[in-house]
Coordinates of C-alpha atoms (C1' of nucleotides) in Angstrom, one line a residue:
Chain L
M1493 CA -18.5 -85.0 60.9
K1494 CA -21.4 -85.1 58.4
K1495 CA -24.3 -85.2 60.7
E1496 CA -26.8 -86.2 58.1
K1497 CA -30.2 -87.0 59.4
N1498 CA -31.0 -90.6 59.9
K1499 CA -32.8 -90.8 56.6
L1500 CA -32.5 -94.6 56.8
D1501 CA -35.2 -94.4 59.3
S1502 CA -37.4 -92.4 57.0
F1503 CA -40.2 -94.0 55.1
F1504 CA -38.8 -92.4 52.0
E1505 CA -35.5 -94.3 52.3
Q1506 CA -37.3 -97.6 52.6
V1507 CA -39.0 -96.8 49.4
Y1508 CA -35.7 -96.1 47.8
A1509 CA -34.3 -99.3 49.1
V1510 CA -37.0 -101.4 47.6
A1511 CA -36.8 -99.5 44.3
R1512 CA -33.1 -100.2 44.1
L1513 CA -33.8 -103.9 44.6
V1514 CA -35.9 -104.0 41.4
P1515 CA -33.9 -106.1 38.9
K1516 CA -33.0 -104.7 35.6
G1517 CA -35.7 -105.3 33.0
R1518 CA -38.4 -105.6 35.5
V1519 CA -40.9 -103.1 36.9
T1520 CA -43.0 -102.8 40.0
S1521 CA -45.8 -100.6 41.3
Y1522 CA -46.1 -97.9 43.9
G1523 CA -48.7 -99.8 45.7
A1524 CA -46.5 -102.9 45.8
I1525 CA -43.7 -101.1 47.5
G1526 CA -46.1 -99.4 49.8
K1527 CA -47.7 -102.7 50.6
Y1528 CA -44.4 -104.3 51.3
L1529 CA -43.5 -101.5 53.7
G1530 CA -46.9 -101.9 55.4
T1531 CA -48.5 -98.8 53.9
A1532 CA -50.6 -100.2 51.1
K1533 CA -53.1 -97.4 51.2
S1534 CA -50.3 -94.9 51.2
A1535 CA -49.3 -95.6 47.7
R1536 CA -49.3 -91.8 47.2
M1537 CA -46.5 -91.4 49.6
V1538 CA -44.4 -93.8 47.6
G1539 CA -44.9 -91.6 44.6
W1540 CA -44.1 -88.6 46.7
A1541 CA -41.0 -90.3 48.0
M1542 CA -39.9 -90.7 44.4
N1543 CA -40.1 -87.0 44.1
G1544 CA -36.9 -86.8 46.1
A1545 CA -35.4 -89.9 44.6
H1546 CA -33.4 -87.8 42.1
Q1547 CA -31.4 -86.2 44.8
V1548 CA -30.7 -89.5 46.6
K1549 CA -27.6 -91.5 46.1
P1550 CA -27.2 -94.0 44.7
K1551 CA -29.8 -92.9 42.2
V1552 CA -33.1 -94.7 42.5
P1553 CA -34.4 -96.4 39.3
A1554 CA -37.7 -94.7 39.6
H1555 CA -38.4 -95.5 36.0
R1556 CA -38.8 -99.1 37.0
V1557 CA -41.7 -98.0 39.2
V1558 CA -45.0 -97.5 37.6
N1559 CA -48.6 -97.4 38.7
R1560 CA -50.7 -100.5 39.2
T1561 CA -51.8 -100.5 35.6
G1562 CA -48.3 -100.3 34.3
L1563 CA -48.8 -96.8 33.0
L1564 CA -45.9 -94.4 33.2
T1565 CA -47.7 -91.8 35.2
G1566 CA -44.5 -90.3 36.6
K1567 CA -42.8 -89.8 33.3
H1568 CA -43.0 -86.1 33.6
H1569 CA -40.7 -86.1 36.5
F1570 CA -37.7 -87.4 34.6
G1571 CA -36.9 -84.1 33.0
T1572 CA -38.4 -85.0 29.8
P1573 CA -41.7 -86.9 29.2
T1574 CA -40.0 -89.5 27.1
R1575 CA -37.0 -90.0 29.4
M1576 CA -38.8 -92.7 31.5
Q1577 CA -39.8 -94.7 28.4
E1578 CA -36.4 -94.5 26.9
L1579 CA -34.8 -95.8 30.1
L1580 CA -37.3 -98.7 30.2
E1581 CA -36.8 -99.6 26.6
K1582 CA -33.0 -99.5 27.1
E1583 CA -33.4 -102.2 29.7
G1584 CA -35.4 -104.3 27.3
I1585 CA -38.9 -103.3 28.5
K1586 CA -41.3 -102.5 25.7
V1587 CA -43.3 -99.4 26.3
K1588 CA -46.1 -98.1 24.0
N1589 CA -48.3 -95.2 24.7
D1590 CA -46.8 -94.8 28.1
Q1591 CA -48.0 -98.3 28.8
V1592 CA -45.6 -101.1 29.7
Q1593 CA -46.1 -104.1 27.4
D1594 CA -46.3 -107.5 29.1
F1595 CA -46.5 -105.6 32.4
K1596 CA -48.0 -108.7 34.0
K1597 CA -44.8 -110.7 33.1
L1598 CA -42.4 -107.9 33.9
Y1599 CA -44.1 -107.1 37.2
W1600 CA -41.7 -107.5 40.1
D1601 CA -43.5 -108.0 43.4
P1602 CA -41.3 -107.3 46.4
M1603 CA -43.7 -109.3 48.6
V1604 CA -42.9 -112.4 46.6
E1605 CA -39.3 -111.8 45.4
L1606 CA -38.1 -110.7 48.8
S1607 CA -40.1 -113.4 50.5
I1608 CA -41.3 -111.7 53.5
Chain S
dC9 C1' -51.4 -72.3 60.7
dG10 C1' -55.3 -74.0 57.4
dA11 C1' -56.3 -75.6 52.8
dT12 C1' -54.9 -77.8 48.7
dT13 C1' -52.3 -80.9 45.9
dG14 C1' -50.1 -85.2 44.5
dA15 C1' -45.3 -90.1 40.4
dC16 C1' -51.9 -94.3 43.8
dG17 C1' -55.1 -97.7 45.2
dT18 C1' -59.4 -99.5 46.8
dA19 C1' -64.4 -99.2 47.6
dC20 C1' -68.8 -98.3 46.1
dG21 C1' -72.8 -97.4 42.8
Chain B
dT900 C1' -68.0 -103.2 33.3
dC901 C1' -67.2 -98.3 33.9
dG902 C1' -67.3 -94.0 36.5
dT903 C1' -67.0 -91.5 40.8
dA904 C1' -65.6 -90.9 45.7
dC905 C1' -62.6 -91.4 49.4
dG906 C1' -58.3 -92.3 52.1
dC907 C1' -53.1 -91.9 52.7
dC908 C1' -49.7 -88.5 54.7
dA909 C1' -46.2 -85.3 53.6
dA910 C1' -45.0 -81.1 51.1
dT911 C1' -46.4 -76.8 49.2
dC912 C1' -49.1 -72.5 48.8

DNA sequence: CGATTGACGTACG
DNA sequence: TCGTACGCCAATC
């Protein structure tokens, strides 16, 4: 019946999978996900993948994914520029000036947590 | 079909 | 230490 493409085989779905694994109240970076998938230098693709994360189900917590510096660079893609910060603060993450506070402590590294 | 862009990261000066 | 340049690869113009 539904002959949906094998998106599970797509690089994008792998990004979504890792993003969903991010525990609540923690954040990770595009490069960390890309590196975990073996495309460390293709961090841009991770961000591009998030571009379609909104139409993927279950929804991908893209708000838990920030750049390497902990800056909410993709906040403009959440409908409203403050939506991403609101979601993060709702999970207990403090954000100020689009910058995640204690990012170093909240940083969730798939390479370590998932123990490759 | 070619050039540009983009939610990043690393390298080099 | 800070600023600039380049690479990634797919989507868009």
